[in-house]
PDB file of C-alpha atoms in Angstrom:
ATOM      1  CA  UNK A 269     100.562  79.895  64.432  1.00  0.00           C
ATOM      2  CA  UNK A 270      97.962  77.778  62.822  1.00  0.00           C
ATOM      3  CA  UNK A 271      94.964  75.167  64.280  1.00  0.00           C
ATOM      4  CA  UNK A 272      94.235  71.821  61.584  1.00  0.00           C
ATOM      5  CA  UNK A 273      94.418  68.345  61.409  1.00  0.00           C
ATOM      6  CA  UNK A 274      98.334  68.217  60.456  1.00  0.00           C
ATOM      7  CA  UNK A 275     101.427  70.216  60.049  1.00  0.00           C
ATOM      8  CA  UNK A 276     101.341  72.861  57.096  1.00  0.00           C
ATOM      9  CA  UNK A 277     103.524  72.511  54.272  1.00  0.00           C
ATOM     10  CA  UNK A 278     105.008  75.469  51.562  1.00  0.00           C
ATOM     11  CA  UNK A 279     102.572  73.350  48.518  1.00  0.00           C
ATOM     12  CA  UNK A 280      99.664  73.283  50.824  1.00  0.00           C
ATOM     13  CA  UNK A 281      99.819  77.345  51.281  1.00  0.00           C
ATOM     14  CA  UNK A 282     100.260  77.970  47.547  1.00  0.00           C
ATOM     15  CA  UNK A 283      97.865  75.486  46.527  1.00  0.00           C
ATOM     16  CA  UNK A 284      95.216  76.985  48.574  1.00  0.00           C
ATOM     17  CA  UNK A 285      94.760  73.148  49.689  1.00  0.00           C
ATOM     18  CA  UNK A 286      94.815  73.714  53.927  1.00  0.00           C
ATOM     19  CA  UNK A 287      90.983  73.320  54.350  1.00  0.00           C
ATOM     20  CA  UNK A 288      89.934  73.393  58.208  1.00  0.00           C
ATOM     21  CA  UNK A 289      92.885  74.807  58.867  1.00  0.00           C
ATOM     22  CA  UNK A 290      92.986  78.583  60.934  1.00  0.00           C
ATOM     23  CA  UNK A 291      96.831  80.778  60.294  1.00  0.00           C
ATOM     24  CA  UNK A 292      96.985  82.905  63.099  1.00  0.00           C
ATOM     25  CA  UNK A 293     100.190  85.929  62.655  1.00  0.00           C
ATOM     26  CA  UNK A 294     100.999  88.900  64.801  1.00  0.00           C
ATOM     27  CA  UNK A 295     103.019  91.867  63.168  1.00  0.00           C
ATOM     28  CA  UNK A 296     104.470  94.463  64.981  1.00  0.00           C
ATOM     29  CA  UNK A 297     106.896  97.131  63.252  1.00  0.00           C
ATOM     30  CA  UNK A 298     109.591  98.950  64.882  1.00  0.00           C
ATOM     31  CA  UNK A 299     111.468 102.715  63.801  1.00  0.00           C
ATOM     32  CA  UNK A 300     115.174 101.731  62.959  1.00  0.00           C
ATOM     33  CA  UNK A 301     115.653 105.079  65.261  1.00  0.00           C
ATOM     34  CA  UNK A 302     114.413 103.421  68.465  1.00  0.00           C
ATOM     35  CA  UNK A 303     116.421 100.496  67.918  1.00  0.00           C
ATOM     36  CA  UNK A 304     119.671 100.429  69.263  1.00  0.00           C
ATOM     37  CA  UNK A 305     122.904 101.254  67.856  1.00  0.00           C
ATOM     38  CA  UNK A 306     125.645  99.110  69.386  1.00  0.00           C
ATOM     39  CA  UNK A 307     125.921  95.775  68.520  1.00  0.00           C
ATOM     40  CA  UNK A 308     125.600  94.186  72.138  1.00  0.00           C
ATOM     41  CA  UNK A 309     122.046  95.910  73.161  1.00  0.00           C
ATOM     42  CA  UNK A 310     121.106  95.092  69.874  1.00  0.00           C
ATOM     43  CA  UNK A 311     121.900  91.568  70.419  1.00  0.00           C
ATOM     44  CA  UNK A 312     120.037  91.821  73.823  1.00  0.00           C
ATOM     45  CA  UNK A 313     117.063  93.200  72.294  1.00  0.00           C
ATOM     46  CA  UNK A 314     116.753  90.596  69.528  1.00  0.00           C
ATOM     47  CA  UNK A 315     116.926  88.021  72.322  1.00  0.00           C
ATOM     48  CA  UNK A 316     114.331  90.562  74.088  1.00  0.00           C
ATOM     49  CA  UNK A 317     112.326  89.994  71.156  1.00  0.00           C
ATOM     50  CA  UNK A 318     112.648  85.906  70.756  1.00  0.00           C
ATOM     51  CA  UNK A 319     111.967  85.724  74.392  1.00  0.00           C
ATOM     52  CA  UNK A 320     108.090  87.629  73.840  1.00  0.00           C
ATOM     53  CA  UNK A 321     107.749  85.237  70.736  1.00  0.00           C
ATOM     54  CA  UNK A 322     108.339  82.777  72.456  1.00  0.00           C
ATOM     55  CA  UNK A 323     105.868  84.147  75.191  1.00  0.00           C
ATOM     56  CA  UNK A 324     103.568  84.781  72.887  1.00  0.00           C
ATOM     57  CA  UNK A 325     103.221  81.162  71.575  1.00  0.00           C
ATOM     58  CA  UNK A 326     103.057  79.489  74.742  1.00  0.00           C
ATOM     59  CA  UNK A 327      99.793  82.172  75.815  1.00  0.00           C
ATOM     60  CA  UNK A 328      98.344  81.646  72.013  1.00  0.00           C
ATOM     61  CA  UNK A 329      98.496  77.693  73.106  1.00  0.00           C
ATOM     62  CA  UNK A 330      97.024  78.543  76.401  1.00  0.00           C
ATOM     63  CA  UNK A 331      94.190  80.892  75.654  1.00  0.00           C
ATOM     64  CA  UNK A 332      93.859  81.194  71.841  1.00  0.00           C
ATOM     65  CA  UNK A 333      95.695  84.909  72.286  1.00  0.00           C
ATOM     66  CA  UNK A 334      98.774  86.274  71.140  1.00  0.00           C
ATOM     67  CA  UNK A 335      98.044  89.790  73.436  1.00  0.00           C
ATOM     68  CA  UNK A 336      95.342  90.050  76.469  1.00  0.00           C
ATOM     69  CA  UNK A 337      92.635  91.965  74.861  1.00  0.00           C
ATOM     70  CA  UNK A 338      93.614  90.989  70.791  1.00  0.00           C
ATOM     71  CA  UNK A 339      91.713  91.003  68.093  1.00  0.00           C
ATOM     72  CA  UNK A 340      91.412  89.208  64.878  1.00  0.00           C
ATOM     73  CA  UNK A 341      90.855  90.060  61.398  1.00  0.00           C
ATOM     74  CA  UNK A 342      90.015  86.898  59.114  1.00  0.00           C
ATOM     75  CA  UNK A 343      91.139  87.254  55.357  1.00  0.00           C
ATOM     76  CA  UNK A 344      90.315  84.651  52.678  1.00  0.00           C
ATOM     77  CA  UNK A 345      92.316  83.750  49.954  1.00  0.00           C
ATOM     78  CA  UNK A 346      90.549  83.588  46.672  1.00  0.00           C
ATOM     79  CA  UNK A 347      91.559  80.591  44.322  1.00  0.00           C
ATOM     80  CA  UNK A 348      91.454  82.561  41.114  1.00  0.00           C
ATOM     81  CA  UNK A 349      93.879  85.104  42.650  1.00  0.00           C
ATOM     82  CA  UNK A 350      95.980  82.722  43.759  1.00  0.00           C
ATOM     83  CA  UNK A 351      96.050  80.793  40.125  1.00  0.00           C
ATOM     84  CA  UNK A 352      96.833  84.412  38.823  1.00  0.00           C
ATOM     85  CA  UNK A 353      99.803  84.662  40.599  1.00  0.00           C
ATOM     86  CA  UNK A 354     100.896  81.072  40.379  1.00  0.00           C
ATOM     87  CA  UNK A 355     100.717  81.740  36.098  1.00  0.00           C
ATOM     88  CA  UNK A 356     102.270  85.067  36.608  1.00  0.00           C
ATOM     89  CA  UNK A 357     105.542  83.888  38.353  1.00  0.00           C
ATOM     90  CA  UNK A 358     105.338  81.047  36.064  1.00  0.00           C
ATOM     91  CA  UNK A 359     105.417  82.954  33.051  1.00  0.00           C
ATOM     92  CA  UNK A 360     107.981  85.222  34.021  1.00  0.00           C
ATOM     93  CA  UNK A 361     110.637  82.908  35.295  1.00  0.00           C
ATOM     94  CA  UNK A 362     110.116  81.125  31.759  1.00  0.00           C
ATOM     95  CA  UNK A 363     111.120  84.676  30.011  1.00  0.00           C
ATOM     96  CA  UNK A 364     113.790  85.062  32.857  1.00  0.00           C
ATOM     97  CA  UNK A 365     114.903  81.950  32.145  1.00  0.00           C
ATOM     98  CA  UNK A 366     115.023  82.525  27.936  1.00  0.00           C
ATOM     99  CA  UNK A 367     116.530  85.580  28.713  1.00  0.00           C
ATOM    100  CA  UNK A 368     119.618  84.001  30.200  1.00  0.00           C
ATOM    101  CA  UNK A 369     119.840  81.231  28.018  1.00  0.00           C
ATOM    102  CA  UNK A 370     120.054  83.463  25.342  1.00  0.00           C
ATOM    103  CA  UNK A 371     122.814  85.306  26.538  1.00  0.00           C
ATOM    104  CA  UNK A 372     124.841  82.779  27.895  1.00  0.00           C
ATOM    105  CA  UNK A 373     124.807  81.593  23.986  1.00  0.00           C
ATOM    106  CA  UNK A 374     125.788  84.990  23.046  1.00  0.00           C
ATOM    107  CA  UNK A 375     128.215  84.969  25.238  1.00  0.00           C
ATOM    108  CA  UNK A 376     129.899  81.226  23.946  1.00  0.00           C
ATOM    109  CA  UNK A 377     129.446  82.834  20.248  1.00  0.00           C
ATOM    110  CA  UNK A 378     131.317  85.606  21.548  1.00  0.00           C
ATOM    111  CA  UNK A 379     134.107  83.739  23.432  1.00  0.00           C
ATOM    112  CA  UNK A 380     134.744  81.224  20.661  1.00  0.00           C
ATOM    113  CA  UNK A 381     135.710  84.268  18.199  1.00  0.00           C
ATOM    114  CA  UNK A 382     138.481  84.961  20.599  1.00  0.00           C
ATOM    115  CA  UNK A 383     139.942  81.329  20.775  1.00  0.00           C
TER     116      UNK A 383
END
């Protein structure tokens, strides 16, 4: 969930560019053990589990509270970490991307031989 002026986009998260703008998640975890094991409680479960989203929302809405009693812990995201991993992923899908380019030209060198 998130408070701000407008809707939230995927540029405006990884351009650090959502000024006055709160991101509010909840994370639970659950043991693959005390899930169940056929597929139609499963199913019902999931559901289970949509349903308290969907809960959830409407008392965030209400009261500013995923839980009764929740707390919050505020993180920050630093700009320079953020431009670290922006160059990071940049710079390896450029090596990822030589990498195949390179073999796929191999591989025409290789398949012309044969023809």
């Amino acid at each position: 969930m998130y408070k701000g002026p407008r809707d939230l986009c995927m540029s405006d998260i990884l351009m650090g560019s959502y000024r006055n703008t709160e991101v509010y998640a909840n994370f639970r975890t659950f043991k693959m053990a005390d899930l169940p094991k056929e597929e139609a409680d499963l199913q019902t479960w999931l559901y289970d589990r949509y349903q308290e989203k969907e809960d959830m929302i409407t008392r965030f809405k209400e009261n500013g509270q995923f839980t009764e009693g929740a707390s919050f812990t505020q993180l920050h995201q630093s700009k320079g970490r953020l431009l670290g991993s922006l160059v990071f992923w940049y710079i390896t899908a450029f090596f990822v991307y030589d990498f195949y380019k390179s073999m796929y030209g191999h591989l025409l060198s290789l398949a012309s031989g044969f023809l």
